[in-house]
């Protein structure tokens, strides 16, 4: 099929691409833009491993065609590190609390939580659970992730007050 | 496929040359042509020309999984996300009008929706997960017509009118008539759902919604909704009792409504509602639950939904 021109900004870099319509955003990110941090699990929207931010909103990149990302800004897990290459506060908190084991689910979960923490500086535990609920983790049992987020939220609400 | 980096957008100073991956290794859907439509007329032209070969793409949260598994292999995908006439939320004194492209997250968070149709704000958080609700649309959910989906059942409970449009004709279809069968709505291949109209929720009304699912966010195993309108003395004037995930479409339980209409709610009446629901339904077992579990659970959930609706009106009336 005729490739379609697509302009996207991914993790701060602008791209002009020719994309075959059936290419999924997840596959474009992984195969063509080198963002291997975006993982693919189920390919039908259930597991959440492929979650990225599209114009700041968390979406399943396995359920979006790459051509639909035309004109949009994408953030993947690679965008989270600080300019000096160290972990950001959410990643740091996951590290501290053992919020991951194999790491397969982690990039998607971090992106969902990034959207939450961007929208709500100090989200409640129930909102944190609501966002993690959209992901499947086969290792951790989720509790450590929730603890990581609750602590970060607590630190932030102290800063705010 | 050729890829090339541009520095024009956002003035990025980083220059990276991207070499492309082998596309054939990572594709899932069968090949199709893609049209990003900007207006309804173009959509109708394409749908008329391509017929059942074409598929409309809204939020993609049901269609793309089917395409990834190649259960659906359209030769043309018509993306309607850019059609501005399908967007928008309008409230008049009597009617809430929602465009087909209203996203689930809007139903969940918009104060005007919460005011005019609070049942929709109540059911929206049960649709999948936040990451699904940012994309999924009202029109997509109604057209997909899944009998265990929340929005089709809510449309029947709210006595909504589905606005359907084709190249030559516009139709208004009562929600109850719109859903035909499992994944089948009263919609021709060259027609679109353009929006819905819902009577604005009144001060003499109450609603209840109950759902059981294996995990929060999953499609319902069983669900029930109730909407009551009561008179000044607390007598039920009109009622709707609807069950979901117990048949090929959302099912309105007329016999339970007959029990309620003209009566004041009491524990005995609630018991009769549950009995009427259990008698009316003839669910078939699915992977999630047996037929008898579905029947008994629907009866209990319907009783609770009616009770919840009634308690809401008791707080408002008198
Ligand atoms: C993990 C996961 C969990 C989910 N859980 C739930 C849940 O608990 N409850 C629930 O209700 N849903 C659930 N969904 C489905 C979700 O609600 C979808 O958003 C919805 O069913 C379809 O809407 P869409 O906009 O994504 O439509 P699409 O996927 O784009 O389209 C669906 C179908 O409708 C057609 N269509 C779309 N828009 C129109 C239109 N305006 N006119 C005519 N035809 C149209 C398409 O051609 C296609 O056949 C879930 C989805 C996922 C991936
Ligand atoms: S790979 Fe996208 S949700 Fe599982
Ligand atoms: S850490 Fe292994 S799947 Fe979550």
Short mmCIF file of C-alpha atoms and ligand atoms in Angstrom, two decimals:
data_model
loop_
_atom_site.label_atom_id
_atom_site.label_comp_id
_atom_site.label_asym_id
_atom_site.label_seq_id
_atom_site.Cartn_x
_atom_site.Cartn_y
_atom_site.Cartn_z
CA UNK A 1 0.00 0.00 0.00
CA UNK A 2 1.05 3.59 -0.62
CA UNK A 3 3.14 4.91 2.26
CA UNK A 4 1.67 7.96 3.97
CA UNK A 5 3.78 10.96 5.04
CA UNK A 6 3.85 11.37 8.81
CA UNK A 7 5.46 14.09 10.90
CA UNK A 8 5.94 13.32 14.55
CA UNK A 9 8.03 14.54 17.44
CA UNK A 10 9.25 11.66 19.56
CA UNK A 11 11.17 12.35 22.76
CA UNK A 12 12.10 15.83 21.54
CA UNK A 13 13.30 14.81 18.08
CA UNK A 14 11.25 15.68 15.03
CA UNK A 15 10.79 13.09 12.31
CA UNK A 16 9.40 13.19 8.81
CA UNK A 17 8.55 9.68 7.83
CA UNK A 18 6.87 7.65 5.14
CA UNK A 19 4.81 5.01 6.86
CA UNK A 20 2.81 2.11 5.57
CA UNK A 21 -0.75 2.51 6.93
CA UNK A 22 -0.86 -0.83 8.71
CA UNK A 23 2.22 -0.06 10.82
CA UNK A 24 1.25 0.18 14.49
CA UNK A 25 2.66 3.05 16.49
CA UNK A 26 4.31 0.51 18.83
CA UNK A 27 6.15 -1.05 15.90
CA UNK A 28 7.16 2.30 14.44
CA UNK A 29 8.63 3.30 17.80
CA UNK A 30 10.50 0.05 18.29
CA UNK A 31 11.58 -0.89 14.78
CA UNK A 32 12.04 2.45 13.12
CA UNK A 33 12.67 5.05 15.80
CA UNK A 34 14.79 2.74 17.95
CA UNK A 35 12.68 3.20 21.09
CA UNK A 36 13.08 -0.37 22.32
CA UNK A 37 11.97 0.71 25.79
CA UNK A 38 8.39 0.56 24.55
CA UNK A 39 7.44 -3.07 25.07
CA UNK A 40 4.86 -5.18 23.30
CA UNK A 41 2.98 -7.82 25.23
CA UNK A 42 -0.51 -8.69 24.08
CA UNK A 43 -1.08 -6.47 21.04
CA UNK A 44 -4.72 -6.03 21.86
CA UNK A 45 -4.77 -3.36 24.50
CA UNK A 46 -4.99 -5.52 27.58
CA UNK A 47 -1.51 -5.66 29.14
CA UNK A 48 -0.43 -2.02 28.97
CA UNK A 49 3.25 -2.73 28.25
CA UNK A 50 3.14 -0.53 25.12
CA UNK A 51 1.64 2.54 26.80
CA UNK A 52 3.18 5.83 25.66
CA UNK A 53 2.11 9.45 25.96
CA UNK A 54 0.52 11.00 22.89
CA UNK A 55 0.26 14.76 23.36
CA UNK A 56 0.63 14.05 27.06
CA UNK A 57 -2.18 11.48 27.33
CA UNK A 58 -1.48 7.82 28.04
CA UNK A 59 -2.48 5.56 25.14
CA UNK A 60 -1.86 2.03 23.95
CA UNK A 61 0.65 2.26 21.11
CA UNK A 62 -0.45 -1.20 19.91
CA UNK A 63 -3.97 0.19 19.28
CA UNK A 64 -2.94 3.26 17.36
CA UNK A 65 -1.78 3.31 13.78
CA UNK A 66 1.49 5.13 13.28
CA UNK A 67 -0.22 7.29 10.63
CA UNK A 68 -2.63 8.48 13.32
CA UNK A 69 0.30 9.97 15.22
CA UNK A 70 0.81 12.51 12.43
CA UNK A 71 1.26 15.96 13.94
CA UNK A 72 1.46 14.59 17.47
CA UNK A 73 4.13 14.54 20.15
CA UNK A 74 5.09 11.15 21.55
CA UNK A 75 6.92 10.43 24.77
CA UNK A 76 8.30 7.02 25.55
CA UNK A 77 10.12 5.73 28.62
CA UNK A 78 13.40 6.93 27.11
CA UNK A 79 12.24 10.51 27.68
CA UNK A 80 12.16 10.12 31.45
CA UNK A 81 15.86 10.19 32.31
CA UNK A 82 17.29 13.50 33.49
CA UNK A 83 19.67 15.40 31.20
CA UNK A 84 22.67 13.97 33.05
CA UNK A 85 21.40 10.45 32.39
CA UNK A 86 20.25 9.75 35.95
CA UNK A 87 16.81 8.44 36.89
CA UNK A 88 13.96 10.89 37.44
CA UNK A 89 12.14 10.97 40.77
CA UNK A 90 9.46 8.45 39.72
CA UNK A 91 12.05 6.01 38.40
CA UNK A 92 14.18 6.57 41.49
CA UNK A 93 11.23 5.81 43.73
CA UNK A 94 10.50 2.58 41.77
CA UNK A 95 14.15 1.65 42.25
CA UNK A 96 14.04 2.34 45.99
CA UNK A 97 10.85 0.38 46.54
CA UNK A 98 11.62 -2.55 44.23
CA UNK A 99 8.74 -1.48 42.00
CA UNK A 100 10.01 -3.84 39.27
CA UNK A 101 11.50 -7.23 38.82
CA UNK A 102 11.87 -8.35 35.20
CA UNK A 103 10.97 -4.87 33.98
CA UNK A 104 8.78 -5.97 31.09
CA UNK A 105 5.73 -4.05 32.27
CA UNK A 106 7.69 -1.17 33.76
CA UNK A 107 8.05 1.17 30.81
CA UNK A 108 4.32 1.24 30.17
CA UNK A 109 3.50 1.68 33.83
CA UNK A 110 5.99 4.51 34.19
CA UNK A 111 4.39 6.32 31.26
CA UNK A 112 0.86 5.99 32.67
CA UNK A 113 2.09 7.24 36.03
CA UNK A 114 3.99 10.07 34.35
CA UNK A 115 0.69 11.27 32.87
CA UNK A 116 -0.96 11.02 36.28
CA UNK A 117 1.81 12.89 38.10
CA UNK A 118 1.86 15.57 35.38
CA UNK A 119 -1.87 16.15 35.74
CA UNK A 120 -2.03 15.84 39.52
CA UNK A 121 1.14 16.81 41.42
CA UNK A 122 0.24 14.68 44.45
CA UNK A 123 -2.32 12.04 43.43
CA UNK A 124 -4.26 10.01 45.97
CA UNK A 125 -3.61 6.29 46.41
CA UNK A 126 -6.92 5.49 44.74
CA UNK A 127 -5.96 7.45 41.62
CA UNK A 128 -2.56 5.75 41.62
CA UNK A 129 -4.27 2.37 41.79
CA UNK A 130 -6.66 3.40 39.01
CA UNK A 131 -3.75 4.11 36.67
CA UNK A 132 -1.77 0.98 37.59
CA UNK A 133 -4.95 -1.07 37.19
CA UNK A 134 -4.62 -0.62 33.41
CA UNK A 135 -1.44 -2.73 33.40
CA UNK A 136 -0.54 -6.35 33.91
CA UNK A 137 2.57 -7.21 35.87
CA UNK A 138 3.50 -10.86 36.22
CA UNK A 139 6.23 -10.32 38.83
CA UNK A 140 5.76 -7.73 41.51
CA UNK A 141 2.21 -8.07 42.81
CA UNK A 142 1.92 -4.29 42.27
CA UNK A 143 2.21 -3.36 45.94
CA UNK A 144 5.76 -2.03 45.71
CA UNK A 145 4.80 0.18 42.76
CA UNK A 146 1.94 1.61 44.74
CA UNK A 147 4.29 2.26 47.66
CA UNK A 148 6.76 3.98 45.35
CA UNK A 149 4.04 6.29 44.07
CA UNK A 150 2.47 6.96 47.43
CA UNK A 151 5.85 8.02 48.77
CA UNK A 152 6.51 10.30 45.81
CA UNK A 153 3.05 11.79 46.14
CA UNK A 154 3.65 12.36 49.86
CA UNK A 155 6.96 14.12 49.21
CA UNK A 156 5.34 16.32 46.62
CA UNK A 157 2.41 17.27 48.80
CA UNK A 158 4.89 18.33 51.52
CA UNK A 159 6.64 20.52 48.95
CA UNK A 160 3.31 22.00 47.93
CA UNK A 161 2.24 22.90 51.46
CA UNK B 1 9.71 2.35 3.67
CA UNK B 2 12.10 5.23 3.90
CA UNK B 3 12.54 7.37 6.95
CA UNK B 4 14.27 10.62 7.33
CA UNK B 5 14.77 13.05 10.18
CA UNK B 6 13.74 16.66 10.03
CA UNK B 7 15.01 19.42 12.25
CA UNK B 8 12.34 21.92 11.31
CA UNK B 9 9.74 20.92 13.87
CA UNK B 10 10.44 22.17 17.36
CA UNK B 11 13.93 23.29 16.27
CA UNK B 12 15.56 20.15 17.57
CA UNK B 13 19.31 20.40 17.34
CA UNK B 14 19.84 16.71 17.62
CA UNK B 15 20.36 15.12 14.24
CA UNK B 16 19.90 11.44 14.03
CA UNK B 17 19.70 9.33 10.95
CA UNK B 18 17.11 6.65 11.25
CA UNK B 19 17.55 3.42 9.40
CA UNK B 20 14.36 1.59 8.89
CA UNK B 21 13.54 -1.81 10.28
CA UNK B 22 12.26 -4.57 8.07
CA UNK B 23 8.61 -3.75 8.01
CA UNK B 24 7.40 -7.26 7.21
CA UNK B 25 8.78 -8.52 10.51
CA UNK B 26 6.62 -6.40 12.72
CA UNK B 27 3.27 -5.87 10.97
CA UNK B 28 0.13 -7.41 12.35
CA UNK B 29 -2.91 -6.10 10.46
CA UNK B 30 -3.39 -7.12 6.84
CA UNK B 31 -2.56 -4.34 4.38
CA UNK B 32 -5.15 -1.60 3.85
CA UNK B 33 -5.45 1.82 2.34
CA UNK B 34 -5.84 4.66 4.85
CA UNK B 35 -7.94 7.82 4.48
CA UNK B 36 -7.87 10.52 7.10
CA UNK B 37 -11.22 12.19 6.44
CA UNK B 38 -12.02 15.75 7.41
CA UNK B 39 -15.72 15.90 6.59
CA UNK B 40 -18.75 13.68 6.70
CA UNK B 41 -19.47 13.87 2.97
CA UNK B 42 -16.09 12.43 2.13
CA UNK B 43 -16.72 9.60 4.62
CA UNK B 44 -20.11 8.82 3.04
CA UNK B 45 -18.60 8.86 -0.47
CA UNK B 46 -15.92 6.38 0.59
CA UNK B 47 -18.35 4.14 2.46
CA UNK B 48 -20.77 4.11 -0.48
CA UNK B 49 -17.98 3.26 -2.89
CA UNK B 50 -16.21 0.59 -0.82
CA UNK B 51 -19.21 -0.92 1.01
CA UNK B 52 -18.29 -3.71 3.38
CA UNK B 53 -14.65 -3.50 2.25
CA UNK B 54 -14.30 -0.30 4.28
CA UNK B 55 -14.10 0.14 8.06
CA UNK B 56 -14.58 3.34 9.99
CA UNK B 57 -11.85 3.99 12.57
CA UNK B 58 -12.74 6.01 15.67
CA UNK B 59 -10.89 5.28 18.94
CA UNK B 60 -9.56 2.00 17.57
CA UNK B 61 -9.93 0.30 20.96
CA UNK B 62 -12.15 -2.44 19.53
CA UNK B 63 -11.35 -2.33 15.81
CA UNK B 64 -7.54 -2.41 16.00
CA UNK B 65 -7.40 -5.51 18.23
CA UNK B 66 -9.61 -7.27 15.66
CA UNK B 67 -7.33 -6.09 12.86
CA UNK B 68 -4.18 -7.10 14.77
CA UNK B 69 -5.56 -10.64 14.98
CA UNK B 70 -6.71 -10.39 11.35
CA UNK B 71 -10.24 -11.22 12.36
CA UNK B 72 -11.16 -8.10 10.41
CA UNK B 73 -9.32 -7.30 7.18
CA UNK B 74 -10.71 -4.12 5.63
CA UNK B 75 -9.19 -2.95 2.37
CA UNK B 76 -9.87 0.66 3.36
CA UNK B 77 -9.74 2.28 6.79
CA UNK B 78 -11.57 5.60 7.03
CA UNK B 79 -10.28 7.54 10.03
CA UNK B 80 -13.05 9.83 11.30
CA UNK B 81 -11.11 11.41 14.19
CA UNK B 82 -10.61 14.60 12.16
CA UNK B 83 -14.31 15.07 11.29
CA UNK B 84 -15.19 18.06 13.46
CA UNK B 85 -18.98 17.73 12.99
CA UNK B 86 -18.82 14.44 14.91
CA UNK B 87 -17.39 16.15 17.95
CA UNK B 88 -18.91 18.24 20.70
CA UNK B 89 -21.12 18.25 23.77
CA UNK B 90 -24.20 20.51 23.79
CA UNK B 91 -26.72 20.90 26.57
CA UNK B 92 -30.08 22.64 26.10
CA UNK B 93 -32.80 22.86 28.74
CA UNK B 94 -34.22 19.48 27.75
CA UNK B 95 -31.58 17.60 25.78
CA UNK B 96 -27.95 16.61 26.03
CA UNK B 97 -26.38 16.08 22.63
CA UNK B 98 -23.13 14.17 22.46
CA UNK B 99 -21.12 13.86 19.25
CA UNK B 100 -20.01 10.38 18.20
CA UNK B 101 -16.36 11.25 18.84
CA UNK B 102 -16.94 12.08 22.51
CA UNK B 103 -14.23 10.11 24.30
CA UNK B 104 -15.00 7.98 27.35
CA UNK B 105 -12.71 10.20 29.44
CA UNK B 106 -14.93 13.19 28.59
CA UNK B 107 -18.01 11.37 29.88
CA UNK B 108 -16.04 10.62 33.03
CA UNK B 109 -14.74 14.11 33.72
CA UNK B 110 -16.93 16.80 32.08
CA UNK B 111 -19.08 18.71 34.59
CA UNK B 112 -21.77 19.40 31.95
CA UNK B 113 -22.17 15.66 31.31
CA UNK B 114 -22.26 14.97 35.07
CA UNK B 115 -25.05 17.51 35.41
CA UNK B 116 -27.17 16.52 32.41
CA UNK B 117 -26.60 12.74 32.43
CA UNK B 118 -24.95 11.70 35.71
CA UNK B 119 -25.51 8.02 34.89
CA UNK B 120 -22.93 8.39 32.07
CA UNK B 121 -20.32 9.82 34.45
CA UNK B 122 -21.05 6.95 36.81
CA UNK B 123 -20.60 4.17 34.21
CA UNK B 124 -17.61 5.68 32.35
CA UNK B 125 -14.96 4.67 34.95
CA UNK B 126 -16.02 1.05 34.42
CA UNK B 127 -15.04 1.13 30.73
CA UNK B 128 -11.63 -0.53 30.54
CA UNK B 129 -8.81 1.55 31.99
CA UNK B 130 -7.78 5.22 31.91
CA UNK B 131 -5.44 4.42 28.99
CA UNK B 132 -8.41 3.03 27.00
CA UNK B 133 -10.74 5.89 27.90
CA UNK B 134 -8.40 8.52 26.44
CA UNK B 135 -9.02 7.00 22.98
CA UNK B 136 -12.30 5.08 22.97
CA UNK B 137 -15.38 6.94 21.71
CA UNK B 138 -19.10 6.89 22.39
CA UNK B 139 -19.95 6.33 18.70
CA UNK B 140 -17.47 3.46 18.52
CA UNK B 141 -18.89 1.73 21.57
CA UNK B 142 -22.48 2.05 20.33
CA UNK B 143 -21.64 0.88 16.80
CA UNK B 144 -19.63 -2.04 18.18
CA UNK B 145 -22.74 -3.05 20.16
CA UNK B 146 -21.09 -5.35 22.66
CA UNK B 147 -23.85 -6.67 24.98
CA UNK B 148 -21.52 -6.45 27.97
CA UNK B 149 -20.49 -2.84 27.26
CA UNK B 150 -21.67 -0.09 29.60
CA UNK B 151 -22.61 2.66 27.15
CA UNK B 152 -25.15 0.73 25.03
CA UNK B 153 -26.96 -0.35 28.22
CA UNK B 154 -26.83 3.20 29.58
CA UNK B 155 -28.35 4.54 26.34
CA UNK B 156 -31.29 2.17 26.70
CA UNK B 157 -31.72 3.07 30.38
CA UNK B 158 -31.67 6.79 29.53
CA UNK B 159 -34.09 6.43 26.60
CA UNK B 160 -31.50 8.00 24.31
CA UNK B 161 -31.98 8.60 20.60
CA UNK B 162 -29.14 7.45 18.37
CA UNK B 163 -28.50 9.82 15.46
CA UNK B 164 -27.61 7.83 12.36
CA UNK B 165 -26.64 9.38 9.05
CA UNK B 166 -25.91 8.02 5.58
CA UNK B 167 -25.17 9.59 2.22
CA UNK B 168 -28.82 10.33 1.51
CA UNK B 169 -30.71 9.89 4.73
CA UNK B 170 -30.66 10.81 8.40
CA UNK B 171 -32.42 8.59 10.91
CA UNK B 172 -33.28 8.90 14.58
CA UNK B 173 -33.36 5.51 16.26
CA UNK B 174 -34.45 4.81 19.82
CA UNK B 175 -31.60 3.14 21.69
CA UNK B 176 -33.81 0.18 22.52
CA UNK B 177 -34.32 -0.45 18.80
CA UNK B 178 -30.74 0.31 17.79
CA UNK B 179 -29.02 -2.69 19.38
CA UNK B 180 -29.97 -5.80 17.45
CA UNK B 181 -27.73 -8.65 18.36
CA UNK B 182 -24.26 -9.52 19.61
CA UNK B 183 -21.95 -6.95 17.91
CA UNK B 184 -24.75 -5.89 15.56
CA UNK B 185 -26.51 -2.54 15.54
CA UNK B 186 -29.12 -1.05 13.23
CA UNK B 187 -26.45 0.49 11.05
CA UNK B 188 -25.84 -0.02 7.32
CA UNK B 189 -22.28 -0.30 6.04
CA UNK B 190 -22.51 3.19 4.53
CA UNK B 191 -23.94 4.84 7.65
CA UNK B 192 -22.33 6.57 10.62
CA UNK B 193 -23.49 7.13 14.14
CA UNK B 194 -23.11 10.91 14.31
CA UNK B 195 -24.22 11.40 17.89
CA UNK B 196 -26.87 10.79 20.52
CA UNK B 197 -29.58 12.84 22.19
CA UNK B 198 -30.42 12.17 25.80
CA UNK B 199 -33.23 13.74 27.83
CA UNK B 200 -31.67 15.95 30.52
CA UNK B 201 -31.76 14.31 33.95
CA UNK B 202 -34.47 15.90 36.06
CA UNK B 203 -34.69 16.76 39.76
CA UNK B 204 -37.39 14.07 40.20
CA UNK B 205 -35.14 11.34 38.81
CA UNK B 206 -32.69 8.88 40.27
CA UNK B 207 -30.39 6.25 38.80
CA UNK B 208 -28.56 3.18 39.97
CA UNK B 209 -25.77 1.17 38.35
CA UNK B 210 -24.27 -2.11 39.52
CA UNK B 211 -21.75 -4.29 37.76
CA UNK B 212 -19.83 -7.44 38.56
CA UNK B 213 -16.64 -8.21 36.66
CA UNK B 214 -13.71 -10.51 37.27
CA UNK B 215 -11.35 -7.56 37.77
CA UNK B 216 -12.17 -3.87 37.81
CA UNK B 217 -11.89 -2.58 34.24
CA UNK B 218 -12.81 -5.88 32.59
CA UNK B 219 -15.96 -6.17 30.52
CA UNK B 220 -18.93 -6.88 32.79
CA UNK B 221 -19.81 -10.44 33.75
CA UNK B 222 -23.27 -9.11 34.62
CA UNK B 223 -24.61 -5.60 35.11
CA UNK B 224 -27.84 -3.74 35.82
CA UNK B 225 -29.02 -0.17 35.51
CA UNK B 226 -32.16 1.56 36.75
CA UNK B 227 -33.60 5.00 36.11
CA UNK B 228 -36.67 6.14 38.05
CA UNK B 229 -38.87 9.25 37.78
CA UNK B 230 -40.97 9.83 40.87
CA UNK B 231 -43.90 12.09 41.68
CA UNK B 232 -44.08 14.52 44.61
CA UNK B 233 -45.40 11.81 46.94
CA UNK B 234 -42.63 9.40 46.06
CA UNK B 235 -44.71 7.27 43.68
CA UNK B 236 -42.74 5.89 40.74
CA UNK B 237 -44.13 7.50 37.58
CA UNK B 238 -41.76 6.01 35.04
CA UNK B 239 -38.96 3.50 35.27
CA UNK B 240 -36.37 1.74 33.20
CA UNK B 241 -34.63 -1.41 34.32
CA UNK B 242 -31.91 -2.68 31.99
CA UNK B 243 -29.58 -5.65 32.32
CA UNK B 244 -26.29 -6.09 30.50
CA UNK B 245 -24.12 -9.12 29.62
CA UNK B 246 -27.11 -11.47 29.97
CA UNK B 247 -28.19 -11.75 26.34
CA UNK B 248 -27.32 -10.70 22.80
CA UNK B 249 -27.98 -7.00 23.54
CA UNK B 250 -28.83 -4.76 26.51
CA UNK B 251 -32.16 -6.09 27.81
CA UNK B 252 -34.95 -3.91 29.12
CA UNK B 253 -37.03 -5.72 31.73
CA UNK B 254 -40.59 -4.50 31.09
CA UNK B 255 -42.08 -6.78 33.75
CA UNK B 256 -39.85 -5.26 36.44
CA UNK B 257 -40.86 -1.79 35.28
CA UNK B 258 -44.55 -2.78 35.56
CA UNK B 259 -43.90 -3.83 39.15
CA UNK B 260 -42.46 -0.38 39.89
CA UNK B 261 -44.72 1.99 37.99
CA UNK B 262 -47.41 3.61 40.12
CA UNK B 263 -45.98 2.23 43.36
CA UNK B 264 -44.00 3.46 46.32
CA UNK B 265 -40.81 1.48 46.80
CA UNK B 266 -40.77 -1.00 49.66
CA UNK B 267 -38.70 -4.10 50.47
CA UNK B 268 -41.56 -6.22 49.08
CA UNK B 269 -41.56 -4.31 45.80
CA UNK B 270 -37.78 -4.66 45.53
CA UNK B 271 -38.19 -8.40 46.02
CA UNK B 272 -40.76 -8.49 43.23
CA UNK B 273 -38.38 -6.59 40.94
CA UNK B 274 -35.68 -9.21 41.53
CA UNK B 275 -38.15 -12.01 40.82
CA UNK B 276 -39.36 -10.34 37.63
CA UNK B 277 -35.78 -9.96 36.38
CA UNK B 278 -34.89 -13.58 37.16
CA UNK B 279 -37.99 -14.74 35.32
CA UNK B 280 -37.54 -12.50 32.29
CA UNK B 281 -33.94 -13.42 31.58
CA UNK B 282 -32.72 -16.47 29.75
CA UNK B 283 -28.97 -15.95 29.69
CA UNK B 284 -26.56 -18.39 28.15
CA UNK B 285 -23.33 -19.37 29.87
CA UNK B 286 -20.13 -17.77 28.61
CA UNK B 287 -16.48 -18.10 29.56
CA UNK B 288 -17.03 -15.92 32.58
CA UNK B 289 -20.09 -17.38 34.27
CA UNK B 290 -22.81 -20.03 34.11
CA UNK B 291 -26.35 -19.16 33.01
CA UNK B 292 -27.75 -19.57 36.49
CA UNK B 293 -25.07 -17.36 38.04
CA UNK B 294 -25.89 -14.69 35.47
CA UNK B 295 -29.61 -14.90 36.11
CA UNK B 296 -29.35 -14.77 39.90
CA UNK B 297 -26.70 -12.05 39.89
CA UNK B 298 -28.64 -9.90 37.43
CA UNK B 299 -31.72 -10.14 39.66
CA UNK B 300 -29.76 -9.04 42.73
CA UNK B 301 -27.93 -6.26 40.88
CA UNK B 302 -31.19 -4.97 39.39
CA UNK B 303 -32.80 -4.89 42.84
CA UNK B 304 -29.83 -2.95 44.20
CA UNK B 305 -29.78 -0.57 41.24
CA UNK B 306 -33.47 0.21 41.73
CA UNK B 307 -32.93 0.74 45.45
CA UNK B 308 -30.00 3.04 44.76
CA UNK B 309 -32.05 5.02 42.23
CA UNK B 310 -34.90 5.31 44.66
CA UNK B 311 -32.65 6.48 47.50
CA UNK B 312 -31.32 9.16 45.17
CA UNK B 313 -34.84 10.43 44.44
CA UNK B 314 -35.72 10.29 48.14
CA UNK B 315 -32.85 12.67 48.75
CA UNK B 316 -34.15 15.04 46.10
CA UNK B 317 -37.92 14.92 46.24
CA UNK B 318 -39.88 16.05 49.35
C1 LIG C 1 -8.28 -3.50 27.28
C2 LIG C 1 -9.64 -3.02 26.89
C3 LIG C 1 -10.67 -3.07 27.81
C4 LIG C 1 -11.95 -2.61 27.46
N1 LIG C 1 -12.93 -2.68 28.39
C5 LIG C 1 -14.17 -2.24 28.08
C6 LIG C 1 -15.23 -2.27 29.03
O1 LIG C 1 -15.05 -2.70 30.17
N2 LIG C 1 -16.44 -1.82 28.65
C7 LIG C 1 -16.67 -1.33 27.39
O2 LIG C 1 -17.77 -0.91 27.11
N3 LIG C 1 -15.70 -1.27 26.48
C8 LIG C 1 -14.45 -1.71 26.79
N4 LIG C 1 -13.47 -1.65 25.84
C9 LIG C 1 -13.80 -1.17 24.45
C10 LIG C 1 -13.82 0.33 24.38
O3 LIG C 1 -14.91 0.85 25.09
C11 LIG C 1 -13.93 0.83 22.95
O4 LIG C 1 -13.56 2.17 23.02
C12 LIG C 1 -15.27 0.77 22.26
O5 LIG C 1 -15.85 -0.49 22.31
C13 LIG C 1 -15.16 1.10 20.79
O6 LIG C 1 -14.96 2.45 20.62
P1 LIG C 1 -13.82 3.01 19.69
O7 LIG C 1 -14.06 4.45 19.56
O8 LIG C 1 -12.51 2.58 20.18
O9 LIG C 1 -14.21 2.32 18.29
P2 LIG C 1 -13.34 1.62 17.15
O10 LIG C 1 -12.53 0.53 17.70
O11 LIG C 1 -12.64 2.65 16.36
O12 LIG C 1 -14.54 1.03 16.27
C14 LIG C 1 -15.36 -0.03 16.73
C15 LIG C 1 -16.37 -0.39 15.65
O13 LIG C 1 -17.33 0.64 15.47
C16 LIG C 1 -17.25 1.20 14.16
N5 LIG C 1 -17.43 2.65 14.35
C17 LIG C 1 -16.69 3.46 15.16
N6 LIG C 1 -17.23 4.70 15.19
C18 LIG C 1 -18.32 4.68 14.39
C19 LIG C 1 -19.30 5.64 14.03
N7 LIG C 1 -19.28 6.89 14.53
N8 LIG C 1 -20.30 5.27 13.19
C20 LIG C 1 -20.35 4.01 12.71
N9 LIG C 1 -19.46 3.05 13.00
C21 LIG C 1 -18.45 3.37 13.84
C22 LIG C 1 -15.92 0.76 13.60
O14 LIG C 1 -15.96 0.65 12.21
C23 LIG C 1 -15.73 -0.59 14.28
O15 LIG C 1 -16.45 -1.57 13.60
C24 LIG C 1 -12.19 -2.09 26.15
C25 LIG C 1 -11.16 -2.04 25.23
C26 LIG C 1 -9.88 -2.50 25.58
C27 LIG C 1 -8.79 -2.44 24.56
S1 LIG C 2 0.92 -4.65 23.85
FE1 LIG C 2 -0.33 -2.92 23.87
S2 LIG C 2 -1.56 -3.27 25.57
FE2 LIG C 2 -0.45 -5.13 25.46
S1 LIG C 3 8.19 -6.55 36.62
FE1 LIG C 3 7.99 -8.36 35.44
S2 LIG C 3 6.04 -8.04 34.51
FE2 LIG C 3 6.15 -6.43 35.90
#
